[in-house]
PDB file of C-alpha atoms in Angstrom:
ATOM      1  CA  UNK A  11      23.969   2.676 -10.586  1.00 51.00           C
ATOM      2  CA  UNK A  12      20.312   2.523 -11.935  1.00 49.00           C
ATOM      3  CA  UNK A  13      17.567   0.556 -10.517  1.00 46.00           C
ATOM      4  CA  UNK A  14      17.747  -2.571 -12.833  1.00 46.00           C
ATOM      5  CA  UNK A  15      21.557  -2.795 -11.695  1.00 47.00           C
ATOM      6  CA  UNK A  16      20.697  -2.887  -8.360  1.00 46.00           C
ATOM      7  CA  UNK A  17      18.544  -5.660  -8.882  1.00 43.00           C
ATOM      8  CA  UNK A  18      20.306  -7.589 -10.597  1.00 46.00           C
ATOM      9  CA  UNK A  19      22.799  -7.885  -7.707  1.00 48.00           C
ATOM     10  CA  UNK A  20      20.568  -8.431  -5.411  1.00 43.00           C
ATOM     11  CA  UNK A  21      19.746 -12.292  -5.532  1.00 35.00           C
ATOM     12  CA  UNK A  22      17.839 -14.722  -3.160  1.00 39.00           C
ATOM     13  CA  UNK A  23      15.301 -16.766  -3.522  1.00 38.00           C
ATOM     14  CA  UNK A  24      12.676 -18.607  -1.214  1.00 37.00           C
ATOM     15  CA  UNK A  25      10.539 -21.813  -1.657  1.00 36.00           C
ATOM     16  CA  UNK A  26       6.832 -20.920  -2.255  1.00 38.00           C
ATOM     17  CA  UNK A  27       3.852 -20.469   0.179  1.00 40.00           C
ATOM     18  CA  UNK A  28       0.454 -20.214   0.402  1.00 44.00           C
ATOM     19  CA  UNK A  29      -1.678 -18.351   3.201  1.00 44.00           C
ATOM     20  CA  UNK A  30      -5.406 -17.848   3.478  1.00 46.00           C
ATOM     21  CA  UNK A  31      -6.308 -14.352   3.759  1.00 43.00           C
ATOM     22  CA  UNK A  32      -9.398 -15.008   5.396  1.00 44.00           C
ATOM     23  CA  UNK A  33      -8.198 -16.839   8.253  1.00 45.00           C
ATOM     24  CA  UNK A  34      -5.439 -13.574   8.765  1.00 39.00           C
ATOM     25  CA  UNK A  35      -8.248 -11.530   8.419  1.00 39.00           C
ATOM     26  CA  UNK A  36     -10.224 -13.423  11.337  1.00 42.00           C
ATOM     27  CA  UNK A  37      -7.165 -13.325  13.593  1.00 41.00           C
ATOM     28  CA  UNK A  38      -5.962  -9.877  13.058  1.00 36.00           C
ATOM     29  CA  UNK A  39      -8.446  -8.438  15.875  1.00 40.00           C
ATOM     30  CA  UNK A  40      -6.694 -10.383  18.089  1.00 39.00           C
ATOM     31  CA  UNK A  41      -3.034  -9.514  16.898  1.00 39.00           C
ATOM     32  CA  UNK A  42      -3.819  -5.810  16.770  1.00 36.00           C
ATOM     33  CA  UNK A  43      -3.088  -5.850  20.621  1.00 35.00           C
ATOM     34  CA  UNK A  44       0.691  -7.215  20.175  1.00 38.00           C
ATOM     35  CA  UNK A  45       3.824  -5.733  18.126  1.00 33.00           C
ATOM     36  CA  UNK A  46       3.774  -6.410  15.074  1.00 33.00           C
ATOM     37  CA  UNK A  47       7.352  -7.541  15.423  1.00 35.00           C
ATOM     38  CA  UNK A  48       5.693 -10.552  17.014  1.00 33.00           C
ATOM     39  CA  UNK A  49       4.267 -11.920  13.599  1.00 31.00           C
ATOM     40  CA  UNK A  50       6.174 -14.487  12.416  1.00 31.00           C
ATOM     41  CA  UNK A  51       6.217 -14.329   8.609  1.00 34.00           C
ATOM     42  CA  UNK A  52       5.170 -11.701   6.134  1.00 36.00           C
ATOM     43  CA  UNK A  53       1.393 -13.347   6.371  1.00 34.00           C
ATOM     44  CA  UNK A  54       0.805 -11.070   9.080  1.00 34.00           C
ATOM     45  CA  UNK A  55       1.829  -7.696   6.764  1.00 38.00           C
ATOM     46  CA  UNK A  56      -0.568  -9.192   4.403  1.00 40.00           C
ATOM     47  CA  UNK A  57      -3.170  -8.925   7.231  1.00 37.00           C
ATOM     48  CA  UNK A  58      -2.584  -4.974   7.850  1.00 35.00           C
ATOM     49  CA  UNK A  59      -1.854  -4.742   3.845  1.00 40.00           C
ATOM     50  CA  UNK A  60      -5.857  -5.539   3.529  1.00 38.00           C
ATOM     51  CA  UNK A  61      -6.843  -2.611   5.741  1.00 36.00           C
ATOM     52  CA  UNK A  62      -7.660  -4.586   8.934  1.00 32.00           C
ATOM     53  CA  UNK A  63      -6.928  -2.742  12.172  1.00 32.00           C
ATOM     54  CA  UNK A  64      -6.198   0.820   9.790  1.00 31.00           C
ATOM     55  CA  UNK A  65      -8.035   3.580  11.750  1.00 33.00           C
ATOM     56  CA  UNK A  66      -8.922   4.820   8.214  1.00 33.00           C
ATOM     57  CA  UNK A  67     -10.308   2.568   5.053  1.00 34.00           C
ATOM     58  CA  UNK A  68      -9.176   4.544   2.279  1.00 36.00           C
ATOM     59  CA  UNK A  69     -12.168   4.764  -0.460  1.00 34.00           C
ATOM     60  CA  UNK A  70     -12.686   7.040  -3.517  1.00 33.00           C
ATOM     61  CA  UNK A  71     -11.803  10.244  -3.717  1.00 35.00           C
ATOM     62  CA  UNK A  72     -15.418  12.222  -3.270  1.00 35.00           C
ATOM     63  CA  UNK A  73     -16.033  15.393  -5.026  1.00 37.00           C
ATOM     64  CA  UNK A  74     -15.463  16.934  -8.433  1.00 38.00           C
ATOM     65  CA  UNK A  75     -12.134  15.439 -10.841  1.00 40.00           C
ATOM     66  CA  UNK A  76      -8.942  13.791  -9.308  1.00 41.00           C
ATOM     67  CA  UNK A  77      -6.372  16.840  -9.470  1.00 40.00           C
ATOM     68  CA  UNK A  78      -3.514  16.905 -11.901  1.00 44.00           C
ATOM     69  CA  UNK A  79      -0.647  15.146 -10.640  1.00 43.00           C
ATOM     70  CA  UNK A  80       2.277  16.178 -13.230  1.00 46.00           C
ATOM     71  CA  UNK A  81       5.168  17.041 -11.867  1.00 45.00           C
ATOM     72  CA  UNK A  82       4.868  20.235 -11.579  1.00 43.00           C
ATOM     73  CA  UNK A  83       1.910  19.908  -9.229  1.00 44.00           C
ATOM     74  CA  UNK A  84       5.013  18.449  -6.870  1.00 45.00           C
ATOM     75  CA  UNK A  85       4.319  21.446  -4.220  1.00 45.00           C
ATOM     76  CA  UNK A  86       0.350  20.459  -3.711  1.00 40.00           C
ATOM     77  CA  UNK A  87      -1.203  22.625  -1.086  1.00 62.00           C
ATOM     78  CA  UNK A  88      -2.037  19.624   1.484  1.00 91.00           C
ATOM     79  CA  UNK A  89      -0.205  16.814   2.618  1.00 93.00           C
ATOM     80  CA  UNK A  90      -2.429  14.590   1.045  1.00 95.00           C
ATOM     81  CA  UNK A  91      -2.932  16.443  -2.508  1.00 96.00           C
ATOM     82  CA  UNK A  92       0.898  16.754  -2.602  1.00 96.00           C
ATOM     83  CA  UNK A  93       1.453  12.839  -1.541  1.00 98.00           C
ATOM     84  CA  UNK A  94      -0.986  11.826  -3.870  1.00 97.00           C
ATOM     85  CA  UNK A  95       0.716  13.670  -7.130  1.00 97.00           C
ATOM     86  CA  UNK A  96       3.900  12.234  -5.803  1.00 98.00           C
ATOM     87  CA  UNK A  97       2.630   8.431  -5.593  1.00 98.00           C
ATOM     88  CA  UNK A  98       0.892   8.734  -8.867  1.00 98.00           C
ATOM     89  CA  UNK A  99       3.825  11.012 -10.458  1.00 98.00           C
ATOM     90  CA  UNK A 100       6.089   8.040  -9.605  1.00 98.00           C
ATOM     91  CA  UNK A 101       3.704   4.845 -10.727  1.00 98.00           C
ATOM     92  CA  UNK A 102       2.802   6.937 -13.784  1.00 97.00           C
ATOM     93  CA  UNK A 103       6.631   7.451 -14.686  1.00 98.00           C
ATOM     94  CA  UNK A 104       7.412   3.548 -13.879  1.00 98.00           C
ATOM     95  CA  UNK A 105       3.934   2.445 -15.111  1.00 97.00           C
ATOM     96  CA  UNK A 106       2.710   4.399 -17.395  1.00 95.00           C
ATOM     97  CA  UNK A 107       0.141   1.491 -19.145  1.00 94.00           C
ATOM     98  CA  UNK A 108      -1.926   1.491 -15.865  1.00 97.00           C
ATOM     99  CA  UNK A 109      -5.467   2.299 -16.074  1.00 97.00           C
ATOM    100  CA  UNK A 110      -7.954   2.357 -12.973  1.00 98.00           C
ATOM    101  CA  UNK A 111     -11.078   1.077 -12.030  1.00 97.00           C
ATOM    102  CA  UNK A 112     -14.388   3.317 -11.268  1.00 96.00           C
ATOM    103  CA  UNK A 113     -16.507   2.017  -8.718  1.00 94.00           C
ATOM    104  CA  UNK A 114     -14.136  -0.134  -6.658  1.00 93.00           C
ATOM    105  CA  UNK A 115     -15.097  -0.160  -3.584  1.00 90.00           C
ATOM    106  CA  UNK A 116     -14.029  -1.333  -0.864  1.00 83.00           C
ATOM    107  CA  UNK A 117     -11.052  -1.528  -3.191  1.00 89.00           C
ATOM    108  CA  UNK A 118     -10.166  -5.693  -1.077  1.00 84.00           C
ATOM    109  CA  UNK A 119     -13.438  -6.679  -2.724  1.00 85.00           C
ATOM    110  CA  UNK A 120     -12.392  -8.457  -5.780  1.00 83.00           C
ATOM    111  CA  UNK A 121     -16.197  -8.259  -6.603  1.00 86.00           C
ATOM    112  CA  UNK A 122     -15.709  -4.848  -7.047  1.00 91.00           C
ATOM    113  CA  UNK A 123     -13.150  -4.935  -9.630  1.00 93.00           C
ATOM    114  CA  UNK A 124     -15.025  -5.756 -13.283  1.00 92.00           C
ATOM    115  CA  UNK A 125     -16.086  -1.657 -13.346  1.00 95.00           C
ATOM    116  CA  UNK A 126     -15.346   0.651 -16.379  1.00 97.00           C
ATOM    117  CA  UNK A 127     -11.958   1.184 -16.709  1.00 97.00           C
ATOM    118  CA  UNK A 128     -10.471   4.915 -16.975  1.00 97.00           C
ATOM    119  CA  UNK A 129      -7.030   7.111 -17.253  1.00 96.00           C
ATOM    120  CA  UNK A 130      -8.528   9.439 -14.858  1.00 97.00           C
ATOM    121  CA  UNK A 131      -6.653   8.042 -11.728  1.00 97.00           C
ATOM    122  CA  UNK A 132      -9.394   6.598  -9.012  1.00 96.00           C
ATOM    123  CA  UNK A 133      -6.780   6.763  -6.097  1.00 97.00           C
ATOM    124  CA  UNK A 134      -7.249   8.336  -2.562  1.00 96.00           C
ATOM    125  CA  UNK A 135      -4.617   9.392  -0.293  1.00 97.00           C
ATOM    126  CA  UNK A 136      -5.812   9.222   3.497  1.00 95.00           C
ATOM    127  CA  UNK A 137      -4.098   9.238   6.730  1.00 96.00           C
ATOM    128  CA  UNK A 138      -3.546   6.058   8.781  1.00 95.00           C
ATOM    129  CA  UNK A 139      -2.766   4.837  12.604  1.00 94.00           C
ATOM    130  CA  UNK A 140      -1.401   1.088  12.824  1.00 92.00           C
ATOM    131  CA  UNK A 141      -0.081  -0.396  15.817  1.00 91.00           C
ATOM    132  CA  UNK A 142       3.216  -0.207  14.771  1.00 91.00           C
ATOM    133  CA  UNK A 143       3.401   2.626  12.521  1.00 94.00           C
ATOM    134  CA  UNK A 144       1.278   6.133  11.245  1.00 96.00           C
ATOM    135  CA  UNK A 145       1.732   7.986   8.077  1.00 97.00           C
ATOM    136  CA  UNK A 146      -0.277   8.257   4.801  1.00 97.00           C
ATOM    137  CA  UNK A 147      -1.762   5.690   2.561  1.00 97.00           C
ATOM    138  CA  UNK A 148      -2.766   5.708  -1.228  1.00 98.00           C
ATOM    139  CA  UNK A 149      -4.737   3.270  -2.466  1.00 97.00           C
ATOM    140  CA  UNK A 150      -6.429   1.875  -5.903  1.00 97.00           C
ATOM    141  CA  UNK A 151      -7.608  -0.781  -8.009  1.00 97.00           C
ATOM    142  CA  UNK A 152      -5.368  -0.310 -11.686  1.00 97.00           C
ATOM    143  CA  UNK A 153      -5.932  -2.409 -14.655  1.00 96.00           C
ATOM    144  CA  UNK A 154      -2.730  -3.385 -16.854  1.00 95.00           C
ATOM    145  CA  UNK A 155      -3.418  -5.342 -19.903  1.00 92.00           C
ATOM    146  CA  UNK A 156      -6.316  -7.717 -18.491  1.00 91.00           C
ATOM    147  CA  UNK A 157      -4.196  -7.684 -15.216  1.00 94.00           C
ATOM    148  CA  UNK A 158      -6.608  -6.205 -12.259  1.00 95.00           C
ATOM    149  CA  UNK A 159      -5.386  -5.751  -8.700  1.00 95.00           C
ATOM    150  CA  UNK A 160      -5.674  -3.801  -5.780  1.00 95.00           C
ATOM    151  CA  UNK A 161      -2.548  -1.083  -5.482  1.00 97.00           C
ATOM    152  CA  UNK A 162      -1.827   0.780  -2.312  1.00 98.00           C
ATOM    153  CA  UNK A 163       1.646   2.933  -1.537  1.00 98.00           C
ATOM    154  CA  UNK A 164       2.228   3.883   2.464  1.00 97.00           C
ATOM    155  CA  UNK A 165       4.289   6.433   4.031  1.00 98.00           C
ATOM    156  CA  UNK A 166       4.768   6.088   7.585  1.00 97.00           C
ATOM    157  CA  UNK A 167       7.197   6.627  10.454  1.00 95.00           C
ATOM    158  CA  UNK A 168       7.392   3.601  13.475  1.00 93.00           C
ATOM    159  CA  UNK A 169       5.567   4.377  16.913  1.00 93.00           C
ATOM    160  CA  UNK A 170       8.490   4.534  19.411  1.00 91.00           C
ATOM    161  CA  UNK A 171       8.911   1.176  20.849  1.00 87.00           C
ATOM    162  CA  UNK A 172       7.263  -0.933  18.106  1.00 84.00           C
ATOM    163  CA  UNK A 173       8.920  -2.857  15.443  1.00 79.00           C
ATOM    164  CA  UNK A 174       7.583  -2.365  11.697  1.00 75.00           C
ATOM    165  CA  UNK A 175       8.761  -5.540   9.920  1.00 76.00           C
ATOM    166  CA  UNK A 176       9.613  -7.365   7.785  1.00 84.00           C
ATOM    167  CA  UNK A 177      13.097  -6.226   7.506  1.00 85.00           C
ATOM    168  CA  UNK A 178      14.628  -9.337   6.202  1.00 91.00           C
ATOM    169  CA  UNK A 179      13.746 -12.045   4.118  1.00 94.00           C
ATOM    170  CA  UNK A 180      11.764 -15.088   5.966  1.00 92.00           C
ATOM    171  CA  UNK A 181      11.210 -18.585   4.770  1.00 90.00           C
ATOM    172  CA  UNK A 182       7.557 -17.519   3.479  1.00 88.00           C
ATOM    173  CA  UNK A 183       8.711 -14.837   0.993  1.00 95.00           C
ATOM    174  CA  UNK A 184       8.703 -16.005  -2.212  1.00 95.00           C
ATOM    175  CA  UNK A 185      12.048 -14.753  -4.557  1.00 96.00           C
ATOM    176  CA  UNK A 186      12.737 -12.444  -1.841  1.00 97.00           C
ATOM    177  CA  UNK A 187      15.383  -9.967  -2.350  1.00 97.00           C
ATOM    178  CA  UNK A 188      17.327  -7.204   0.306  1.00 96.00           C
ATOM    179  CA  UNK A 189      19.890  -4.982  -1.183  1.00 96.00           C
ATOM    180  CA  UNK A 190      21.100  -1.044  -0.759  1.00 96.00           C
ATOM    181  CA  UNK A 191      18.912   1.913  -2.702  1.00 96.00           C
ATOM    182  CA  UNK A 192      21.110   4.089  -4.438  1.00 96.00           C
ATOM    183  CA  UNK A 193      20.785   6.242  -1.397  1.00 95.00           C
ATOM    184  CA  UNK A 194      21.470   3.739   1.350  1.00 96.00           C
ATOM    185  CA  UNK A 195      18.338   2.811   1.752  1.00 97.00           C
ATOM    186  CA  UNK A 196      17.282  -1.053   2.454  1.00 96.00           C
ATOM    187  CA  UNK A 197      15.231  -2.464   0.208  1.00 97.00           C
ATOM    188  CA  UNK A 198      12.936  -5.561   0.903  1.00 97.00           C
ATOM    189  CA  UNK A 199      10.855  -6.846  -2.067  1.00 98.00           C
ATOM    190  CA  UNK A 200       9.290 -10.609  -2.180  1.00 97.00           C
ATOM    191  CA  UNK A 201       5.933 -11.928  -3.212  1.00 96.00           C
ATOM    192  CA  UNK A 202       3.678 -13.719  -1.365  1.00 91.00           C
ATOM    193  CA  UNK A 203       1.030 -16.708  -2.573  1.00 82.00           C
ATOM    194  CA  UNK A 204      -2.092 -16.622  -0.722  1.00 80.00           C
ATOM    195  CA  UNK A 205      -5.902 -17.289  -1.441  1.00 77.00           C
ATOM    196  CA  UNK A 206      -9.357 -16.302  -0.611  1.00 70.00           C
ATOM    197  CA  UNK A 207     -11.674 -18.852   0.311  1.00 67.00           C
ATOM    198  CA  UNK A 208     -15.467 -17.443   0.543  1.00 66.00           C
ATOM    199  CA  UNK A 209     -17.688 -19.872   2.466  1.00 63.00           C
ATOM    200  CA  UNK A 210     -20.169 -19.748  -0.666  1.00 51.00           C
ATOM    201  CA  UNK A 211     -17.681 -18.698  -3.657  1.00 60.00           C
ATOM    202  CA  UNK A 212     -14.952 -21.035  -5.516  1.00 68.00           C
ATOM    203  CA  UNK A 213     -11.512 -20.800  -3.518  1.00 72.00           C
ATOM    204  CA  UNK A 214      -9.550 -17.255  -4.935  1.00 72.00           C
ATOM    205  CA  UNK A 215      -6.233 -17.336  -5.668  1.00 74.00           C
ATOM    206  CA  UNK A 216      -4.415 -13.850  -4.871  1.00 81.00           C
ATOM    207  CA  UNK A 217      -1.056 -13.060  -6.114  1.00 89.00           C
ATOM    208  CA  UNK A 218       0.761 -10.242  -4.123  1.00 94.00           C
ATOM    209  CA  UNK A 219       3.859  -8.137  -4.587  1.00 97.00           C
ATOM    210  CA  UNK A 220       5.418  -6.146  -1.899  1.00 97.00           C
ATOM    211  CA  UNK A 221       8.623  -3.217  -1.867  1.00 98.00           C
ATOM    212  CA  UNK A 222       9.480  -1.929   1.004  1.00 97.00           C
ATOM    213  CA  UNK A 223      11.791   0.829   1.505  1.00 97.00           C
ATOM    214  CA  UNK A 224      13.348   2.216   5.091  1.00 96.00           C
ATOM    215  CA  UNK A 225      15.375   5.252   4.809  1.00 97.00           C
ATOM    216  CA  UNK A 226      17.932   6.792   6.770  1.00 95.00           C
ATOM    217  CA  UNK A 227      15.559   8.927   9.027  1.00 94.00           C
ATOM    218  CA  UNK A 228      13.592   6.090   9.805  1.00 93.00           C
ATOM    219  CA  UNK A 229      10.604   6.348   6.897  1.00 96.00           C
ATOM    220  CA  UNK A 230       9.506   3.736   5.450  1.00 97.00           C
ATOM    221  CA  UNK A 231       7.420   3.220   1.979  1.00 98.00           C
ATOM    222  CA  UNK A 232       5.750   0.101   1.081  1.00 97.00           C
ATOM    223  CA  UNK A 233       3.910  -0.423  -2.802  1.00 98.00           C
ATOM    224  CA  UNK A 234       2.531  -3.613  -2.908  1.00 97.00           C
ATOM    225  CA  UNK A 235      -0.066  -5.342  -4.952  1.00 96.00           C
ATOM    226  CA  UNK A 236      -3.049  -7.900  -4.638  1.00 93.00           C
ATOM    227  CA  UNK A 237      -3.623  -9.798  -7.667  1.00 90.00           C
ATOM    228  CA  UNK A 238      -6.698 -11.883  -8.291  1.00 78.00           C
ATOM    229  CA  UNK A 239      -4.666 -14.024 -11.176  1.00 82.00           C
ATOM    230  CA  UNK A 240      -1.258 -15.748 -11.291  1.00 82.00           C
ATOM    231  CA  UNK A 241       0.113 -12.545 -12.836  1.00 90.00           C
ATOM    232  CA  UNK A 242       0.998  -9.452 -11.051  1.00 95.00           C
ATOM    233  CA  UNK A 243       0.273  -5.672 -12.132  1.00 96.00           C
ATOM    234  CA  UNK A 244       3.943  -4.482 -12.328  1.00 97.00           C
ATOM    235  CA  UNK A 245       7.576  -5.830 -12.300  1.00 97.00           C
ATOM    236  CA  UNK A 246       9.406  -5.683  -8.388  1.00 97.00           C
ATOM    237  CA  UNK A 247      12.025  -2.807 -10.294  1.00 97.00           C
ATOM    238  CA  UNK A 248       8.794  -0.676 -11.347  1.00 98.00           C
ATOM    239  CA  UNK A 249       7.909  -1.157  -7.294  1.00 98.00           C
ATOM    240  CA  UNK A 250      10.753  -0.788  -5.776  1.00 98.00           C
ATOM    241  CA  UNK A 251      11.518   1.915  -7.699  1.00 98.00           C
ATOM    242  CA  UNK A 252       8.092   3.409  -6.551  1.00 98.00           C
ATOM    243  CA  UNK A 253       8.969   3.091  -3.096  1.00 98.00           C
ATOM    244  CA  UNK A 254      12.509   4.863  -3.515  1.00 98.00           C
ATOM    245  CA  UNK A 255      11.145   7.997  -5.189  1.00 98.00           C
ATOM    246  CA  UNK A 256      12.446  10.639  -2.768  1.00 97.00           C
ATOM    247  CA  UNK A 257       9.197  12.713  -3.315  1.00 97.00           C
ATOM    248  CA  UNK A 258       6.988  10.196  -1.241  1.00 98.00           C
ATOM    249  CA  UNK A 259       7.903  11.770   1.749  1.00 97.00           C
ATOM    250  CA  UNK A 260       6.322  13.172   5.025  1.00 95.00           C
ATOM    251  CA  UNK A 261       6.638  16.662   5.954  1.00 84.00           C
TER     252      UNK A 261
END
């Protein structure tokens, strides 16, 4: 069964929302001492999707050209170079329009995002320790069309005794969908409506995205998306299909 198949079994969908990033971002210090399977809606992923209470803020990669990341640079030397040919092997094979932004950085900072745009891929691949979960994320701002938004992939594994949610869909996920991978895997994709509100900037709309993907040993992949417009970079098949390539892996 290919991807589009899947998804067009998988149905469901769930009145919109709106959150305001800023006010999750102001709370998170406070939530980063509970389990995340405390947070009520997917608002709270959005929180640790921004890079608040990450050990390490991915940035730019620093030094010299991006390396190649065709597939037969699939055996990388490091756990990093090899995830990051993987992630970008698998958004360039489901994506391959996307184009990236120099200079964006931090990479939340929509002010950051109007840079020269290149094919070279501006993506870093750095290791990460949330309260609920530690693994390896990528991160980017891509440009599709005159689409711009942030792009991050994670690879993780739970800490023992804390839930990773969301692993269902909840009242504030918009066109949420859970179905099977082709593998038995679950598959969680939904969007989310939230804004920015700057105390001395017009009010930001943000339009996010989100596939996540648990597998049978207990990984989990998430690709998700921060638009600053009502239109998002890529499709939920071209994500979730992202998330299920078996080469974003650990180990």
């Amino acid at each position: 069964m290919t991807y589009r198949q899947i998804f067009d079994e998988a149905i469901g969908e769930a009145p919109p929302t709106a959150v305001d990033v800023d006010a999750l971002v102001a709370r998170e210090g406070r939530r980063r001492r509970r389990r995340l399977g405390a947070y009520g809606s997917a608002t709270a992923v959005l929180a640790l999707a921004l890079g608040v209470g990450v050990v390490v803020q991915p940035g730019l990669p620093e030094g010299g050209p991006a390396p190649a990341y065709s597939a037969a640079s699939a055996a990388a030397r490091t756990q990093p170079e090899r995830l990051r040919s993987a992630m970008l092997a698998a958004l360039d094979r489901e994506a391959p329009n996307l184009l990236w932004v120099r200079g964006a950085d931090p990479v939340t900072d929509h002010g950051t995002w109007n840079g020269p745009l290149t094919d070279d891929p501006q993506w870093s691949v750095k290791p990460f320790r949330w309260v609920s979960m530690t693994g390896w994320f990528g991160v980017g701002v891509a440009a599709r069309g005159d689409v711009r938004s942030y792009l991050a992939v994670d690879v993780g594994r739970p800490v023992p005794g804390q839930a990773t949610g969301p692993d269902e869909c909840r009242e504030s996920m918009i066109g949420c969908r859970s179905f099977a991978g082709p593998q038995g895997e679950r598959v969680l994709t939904y969007d989310v409506e939230g804004y920015r509100a700057p105390p001395v900037s017009p009010r930001q709309r943000l339009a996010i995205r989100y596939a996540h993907v648990e597998r049978a040993d207990g990984t989990r992949v998430t690709v998700q998306t921060h638009s600053s417009t009502d239109r998002h970079l890529m499709t939920v098949e071209e994500m979730a299909a992202v998330a299920l390539d078996p080469e974003i892996r650990l180990g």
